[in-house]
Amino acid sequence: MHPQSSDKIATGASSAQERRLHSEQLLQGSRRVVIEHGDASYTLLLTRNDKLILVK
C-alpha cells in the first residue's frame, strides 16, 4: 500500500470477522487465477516452489 493512499485498513472488532480462504479454494486445481478488482485485473500464480505471487 502506498503511504499517500486514502484507503484504510480495518482494525479492531471488524478484523474478528475477517474471511479466510485456502489457496485451493481460489485456484481450484489450477496454477493461475485472474482476480478482477474494479477496473484492474490481478493474476495469482502458484510457483513450482509452492509459493503464491500476486501480479497486476
PDB file of C-alpha atoms in Angstrom:
ATOM      1  CA  MET A   1       0.000   0.000   0.000  1.00  0.00           C
ATOM      2  CA  HIS A   2       1.308   3.455  -0.831  1.00  0.00           C
ATOM      3  CA  PRO A   3       1.744   5.943   2.051  1.00  0.00           C
ATOM      4  CA  GLN A   4      -0.341   8.528   0.142  1.00  0.00           C
ATOM      5  CA  SER A   5      -3.259   6.130  -0.211  1.00  0.00           C
ATOM      6  CA  SER A   6      -6.536   7.208   1.357  1.00  0.00           C
ATOM      7  CA  ASP A   7      -7.575   3.574   1.851  1.00  0.00           C
ATOM      8  CA  LYS A   8      -7.881   2.451   5.460  1.00  0.00           C
ATOM      9  CA  ILE A   9      -7.019  -0.988   6.808  1.00  0.00           C
ATOM     10  CA  ALA A  10      -9.716  -2.426   9.077  1.00  0.00           C
ATOM     11  CA  THR A  11      -8.585  -2.983  12.652  1.00  0.00           C
ATOM     12  CA  GLY A  12     -10.153  -3.827  15.993  1.00  0.00           C
ATOM     13  CA  ALA A  13     -13.549  -5.510  16.194  1.00  0.00           C
ATOM     14  CA  SER A  14     -14.084  -5.682  12.427  1.00  0.00           C
ATOM     15  CA  SER A  15     -10.926  -7.768  11.978  1.00  0.00           C
ATOM     16  CA  ALA A  16     -12.557 -10.509  14.082  1.00  0.00           C
ATOM     17  CA  GLN A  17     -14.928 -11.005  11.140  1.00  0.00           C
ATOM     18  CA  GLU A  18     -12.152 -11.458   8.580  1.00  0.00           C
ATOM     19  CA  ARG A  19     -12.819 -14.063   5.940  1.00  0.00           C
ATOM     20  CA  ARG A  20     -10.218 -16.765   5.303  1.00  0.00           C
ATOM     21  CA  LEU A  21      -9.870 -18.916   2.204  1.00  0.00           C
ATOM     22  CA  HIS A  22      -7.474 -21.717   1.412  1.00  0.00           C
ATOM     23  CA  SER A  23      -5.475 -21.121  -1.745  1.00  0.00           C
ATOM     24  CA  GLU A  24      -7.007 -24.318  -3.146  1.00  0.00           C
ATOM     25  CA  GLN A  25     -10.420 -22.641  -2.993  1.00  0.00           C
ATOM     26  CA  LEU A  26      -9.170 -19.836  -5.235  1.00  0.00           C
ATOM     27  CA  LEU A  27      -7.011 -21.883  -7.582  1.00  0.00           C
ATOM     28  CA  GLN A  28      -9.333 -24.925  -7.876  1.00  0.00           C
ATOM     29  CA  GLY A  29      -6.605 -27.196  -9.249  1.00  0.00           C
ATOM     30  CA  SER A  30      -5.095 -24.542 -11.500  1.00  0.00           C
ATOM     31  CA  ARG A  31      -1.749 -22.809 -11.023  1.00  0.00           C
ATOM     32  CA  ARG A  32      -3.139 -19.418 -12.068  1.00  0.00           C
ATOM     33  CA  VAL A  33      -6.288 -17.412 -11.436  1.00  0.00           C
ATOM     34  CA  VAL A  34      -7.253 -13.900 -12.538  1.00  0.00           C
ATOM     35  CA  ILE A  35      -8.892 -11.685  -9.916  1.00  0.00           C
ATOM     36  CA  GLU A  36     -10.938  -8.707 -11.097  1.00  0.00           C
ATOM     37  CA  HIS A  37     -10.908  -5.711  -8.747  1.00  0.00           C
ATOM     38  CA  GLY A  38     -12.583  -2.570 -10.021  1.00  0.00           C
ATOM     39  CA  ASP A  39     -11.105  -1.833 -13.436  1.00  0.00           C
ATOM     40  CA  ALA A  40      -7.902  -3.790 -12.740  1.00  0.00           C
ATOM     41  CA  SER A  41      -7.027  -7.450 -13.250  1.00  0.00           C
ATOM     42  CA  TYR A  42      -4.603  -9.249 -10.938  1.00  0.00           C
ATOM     43  CA  THR A  43      -3.092 -12.683 -11.523  1.00  0.00           C
ATOM     44  CA  LEU A  44      -2.488 -15.039  -8.615  1.00  0.00           C
ATOM     45  CA  LEU A  45       0.215 -17.564  -9.511  1.00  0.00           C
ATOM     46  CA  LEU A  46       1.286 -20.742  -7.717  1.00  0.00           C
ATOM     47  CA  THR A  47       5.002 -21.326  -8.312  1.00  0.00           C
ATOM     48  CA  ARG A  48       6.871 -24.636  -8.621  1.00  0.00           C
ATOM     49  CA  ASN A  49       8.217 -23.930  -5.128  1.00  0.00           C
ATOM     50  CA  ASP A  50       4.638 -23.791  -3.755  1.00  0.00           C
ATOM     51  CA  LYS A  51       4.713 -20.006  -3.240  1.00  0.00           C
ATOM     52  CA  LEU A  52       1.989 -17.544  -4.211  1.00  0.00           C
ATOM     53  CA  ILE A  53       2.682 -14.455  -6.294  1.00  0.00           C
ATOM     54  CA  LEU A  54       0.109 -11.726  -6.984  1.00  0.00           C
ATOM     55  CA  VAL A  55       0.849  -9.527 -10.014  1.00  0.00           C
ATOM     56  CA  LYS A  56      -1.058  -6.693 -11.613  1.00  0.00           C
TER      57      LYS A  56
END
